[in-house]
XYZ file of C-alpha atoms in Angstrom:
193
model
C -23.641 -40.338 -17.659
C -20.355 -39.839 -15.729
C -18.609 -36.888 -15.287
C -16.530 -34.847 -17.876
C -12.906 -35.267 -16.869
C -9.358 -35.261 -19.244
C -6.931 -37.687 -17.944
C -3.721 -38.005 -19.537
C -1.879 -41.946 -19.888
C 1.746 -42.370 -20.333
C 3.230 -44.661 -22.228
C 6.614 -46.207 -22.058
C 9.066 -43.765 -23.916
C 7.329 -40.558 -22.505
C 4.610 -39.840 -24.794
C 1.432 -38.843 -23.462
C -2.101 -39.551 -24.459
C -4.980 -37.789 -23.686
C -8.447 -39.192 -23.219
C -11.423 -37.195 -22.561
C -14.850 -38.582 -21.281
C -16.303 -41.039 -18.318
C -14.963 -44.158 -20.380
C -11.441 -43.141 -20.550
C -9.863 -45.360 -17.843
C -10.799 -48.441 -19.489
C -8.157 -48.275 -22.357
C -5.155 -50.163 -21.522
C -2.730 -50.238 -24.324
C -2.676 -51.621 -27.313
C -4.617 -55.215 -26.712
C -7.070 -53.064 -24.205
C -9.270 -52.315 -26.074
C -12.400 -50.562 -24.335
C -11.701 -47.249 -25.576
C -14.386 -44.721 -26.177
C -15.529 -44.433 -29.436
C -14.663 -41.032 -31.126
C -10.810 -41.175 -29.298
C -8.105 -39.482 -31.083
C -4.321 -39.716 -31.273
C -2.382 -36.675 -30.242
C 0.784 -38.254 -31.194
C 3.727 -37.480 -33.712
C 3.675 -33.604 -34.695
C 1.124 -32.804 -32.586
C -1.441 -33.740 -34.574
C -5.187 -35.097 -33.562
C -6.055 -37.878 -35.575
C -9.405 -39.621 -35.133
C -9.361 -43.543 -35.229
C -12.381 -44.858 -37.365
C -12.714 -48.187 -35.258
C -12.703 -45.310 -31.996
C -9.390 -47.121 -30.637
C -6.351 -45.432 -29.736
C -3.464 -44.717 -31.760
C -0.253 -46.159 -30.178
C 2.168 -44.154 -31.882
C 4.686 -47.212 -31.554
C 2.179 -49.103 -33.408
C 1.562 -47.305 -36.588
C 4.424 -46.758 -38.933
C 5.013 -43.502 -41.250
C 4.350 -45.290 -44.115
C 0.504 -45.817 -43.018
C 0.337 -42.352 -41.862
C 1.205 -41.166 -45.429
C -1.731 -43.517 -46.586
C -3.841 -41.964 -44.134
C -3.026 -38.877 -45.315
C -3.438 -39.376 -48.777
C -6.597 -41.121 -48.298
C -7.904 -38.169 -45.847
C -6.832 -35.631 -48.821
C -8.313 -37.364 -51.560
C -11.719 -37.884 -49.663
C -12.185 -34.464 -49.170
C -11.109 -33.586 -52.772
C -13.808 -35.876 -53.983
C -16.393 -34.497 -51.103
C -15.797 -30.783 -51.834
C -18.337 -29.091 -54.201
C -16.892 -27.544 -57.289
C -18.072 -24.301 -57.975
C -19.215 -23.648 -61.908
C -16.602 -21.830 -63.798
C -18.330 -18.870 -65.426
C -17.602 -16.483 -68.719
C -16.232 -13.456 -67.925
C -18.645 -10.150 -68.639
C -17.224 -9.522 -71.855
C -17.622 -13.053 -72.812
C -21.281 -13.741 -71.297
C -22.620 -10.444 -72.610
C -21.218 -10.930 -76.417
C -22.640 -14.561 -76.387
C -26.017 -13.719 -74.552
C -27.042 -10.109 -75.611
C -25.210 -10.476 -79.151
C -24.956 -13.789 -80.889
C -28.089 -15.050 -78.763
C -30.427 -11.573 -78.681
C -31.654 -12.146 -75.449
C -33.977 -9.288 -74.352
C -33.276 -7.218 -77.290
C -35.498 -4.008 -78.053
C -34.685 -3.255 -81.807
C -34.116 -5.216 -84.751
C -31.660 -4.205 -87.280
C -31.994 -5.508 -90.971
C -29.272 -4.934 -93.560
C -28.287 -6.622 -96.654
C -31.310 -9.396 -96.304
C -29.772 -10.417 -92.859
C -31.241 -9.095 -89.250
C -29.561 -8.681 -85.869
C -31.539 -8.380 -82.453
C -29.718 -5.728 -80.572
C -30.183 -3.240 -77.917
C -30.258 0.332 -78.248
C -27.973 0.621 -75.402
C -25.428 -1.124 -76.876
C -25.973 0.542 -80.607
C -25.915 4.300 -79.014
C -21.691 3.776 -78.866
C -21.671 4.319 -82.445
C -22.198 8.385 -83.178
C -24.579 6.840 -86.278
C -26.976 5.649 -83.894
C -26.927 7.606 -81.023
C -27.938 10.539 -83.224
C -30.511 8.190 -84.428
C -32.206 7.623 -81.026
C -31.752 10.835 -79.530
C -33.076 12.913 -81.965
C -36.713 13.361 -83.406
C -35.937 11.135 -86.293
C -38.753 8.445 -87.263
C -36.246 5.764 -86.204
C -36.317 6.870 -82.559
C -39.563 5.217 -81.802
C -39.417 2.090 -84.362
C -38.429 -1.099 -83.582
C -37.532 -2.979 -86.709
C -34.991 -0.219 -88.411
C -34.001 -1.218 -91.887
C -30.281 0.114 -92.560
C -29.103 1.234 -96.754
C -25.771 0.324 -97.070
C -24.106 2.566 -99.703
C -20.736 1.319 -100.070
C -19.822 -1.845 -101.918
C -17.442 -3.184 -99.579
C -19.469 -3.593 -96.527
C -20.766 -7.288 -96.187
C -22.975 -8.979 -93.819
C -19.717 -10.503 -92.501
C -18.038 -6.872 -92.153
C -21.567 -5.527 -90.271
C -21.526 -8.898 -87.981
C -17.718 -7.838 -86.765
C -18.779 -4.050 -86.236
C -21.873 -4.845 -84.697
C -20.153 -7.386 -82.071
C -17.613 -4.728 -81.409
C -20.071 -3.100 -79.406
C -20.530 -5.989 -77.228
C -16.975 -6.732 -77.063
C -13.991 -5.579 -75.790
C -11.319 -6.745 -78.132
C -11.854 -7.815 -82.236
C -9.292 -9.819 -84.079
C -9.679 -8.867 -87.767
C -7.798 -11.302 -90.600
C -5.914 -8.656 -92.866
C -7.900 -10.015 -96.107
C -11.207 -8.384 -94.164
C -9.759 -5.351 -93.085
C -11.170 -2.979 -96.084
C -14.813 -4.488 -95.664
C -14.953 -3.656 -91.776
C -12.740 -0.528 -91.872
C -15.807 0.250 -94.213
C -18.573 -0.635 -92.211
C -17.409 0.729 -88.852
C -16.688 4.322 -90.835
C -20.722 3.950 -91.813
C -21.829 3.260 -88.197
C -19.728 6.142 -87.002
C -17.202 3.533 -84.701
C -13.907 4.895 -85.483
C -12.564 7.669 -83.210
């Protein structure tokens, strides 16, 4: 191997080109070919450029156009090269669809009205109906299948669903024409203020 050295070729119209390595008197011009593989153009803007066929850029050779394309192509290569990281839910999103609608790693059941929900006790102890529940000496505490009587005719299995997801939600859009059945049901599980 030769020795490192950086020598630095002019070129008619006073722009220099730098070429680094043991190989780097052999390039002489355009036609010369002989250049090390690997060189790079330090040419218009300042910018380094590396030559795929490892010849050098003669800066009176290339036009703007093809640098455009260059740069284009150089931009779009690494767009299709660059990992895309997976978009994920947001908390209140994941948590509603995972813990709620899915009942992933749920520790009670809750039956009502011939429908049951896997929930977590966690999660239920926002409403004041069962947080007393739990933290009391009530038989309930320690079960894990709790069957709920639902006194009032207007609660639904729709109007429980909505309550029950408001505990694993942040917000609840409610259509006006179901307003009395969960205004109902969240006044029996103890979820308004």
């Amino acid at each position: 191997m030769g020795s490192l050295s950086s020598r630095v070729l002019r070129r008619g119209g006073g722009r220099a080109v730098q070429e680094r390595g043991s190989e780097a008197g052999s390039a002489a011009g355009p036609g010369g070919g002989g250049a090390s593989r690997g060189s790079a153009c330090y040419c218009r803007g300042g910018r380094k450029r590396k030559r795929s066929s490892g010849a050098f850029c003669y800066c009176e050779l290339g036009s703007d156009d093809e640098e455009e394309e260059d740069d284009e192509g150089d931009e779009q290569e690494r767009l299709l090269n660059t990992p895309r990281r997976k978009k994920l839910k947001s908390t209140s999103k994941y948590i509603y669809q995972t813990l709620f609608l899915n009942g992933e790693n749920s520790d009670i059941k809750i039956c009502a009205l011939g429908e049951e929900w896997s929930l977590h006790k966690i999660y239920l102890c926002q409403s004041g109906y069962f947080s007393s529940m739990f933290s009391g000496s009530w038989k309930e505490s320690s079960m894990n299948t709790i069957e709920l009587e639902i006194p009032d005719q207007n609660i639904d299995v729709e109007a429980l669903q909505v309550a029950f997801g408001s505990l694993y939600r942040d917000d609840v859009l409610i259509k006006p024409s179901r307003v009395i059945a969960i205004l109902a049901a969240a006044c029996m599980l103890q979820l308004v203020p």
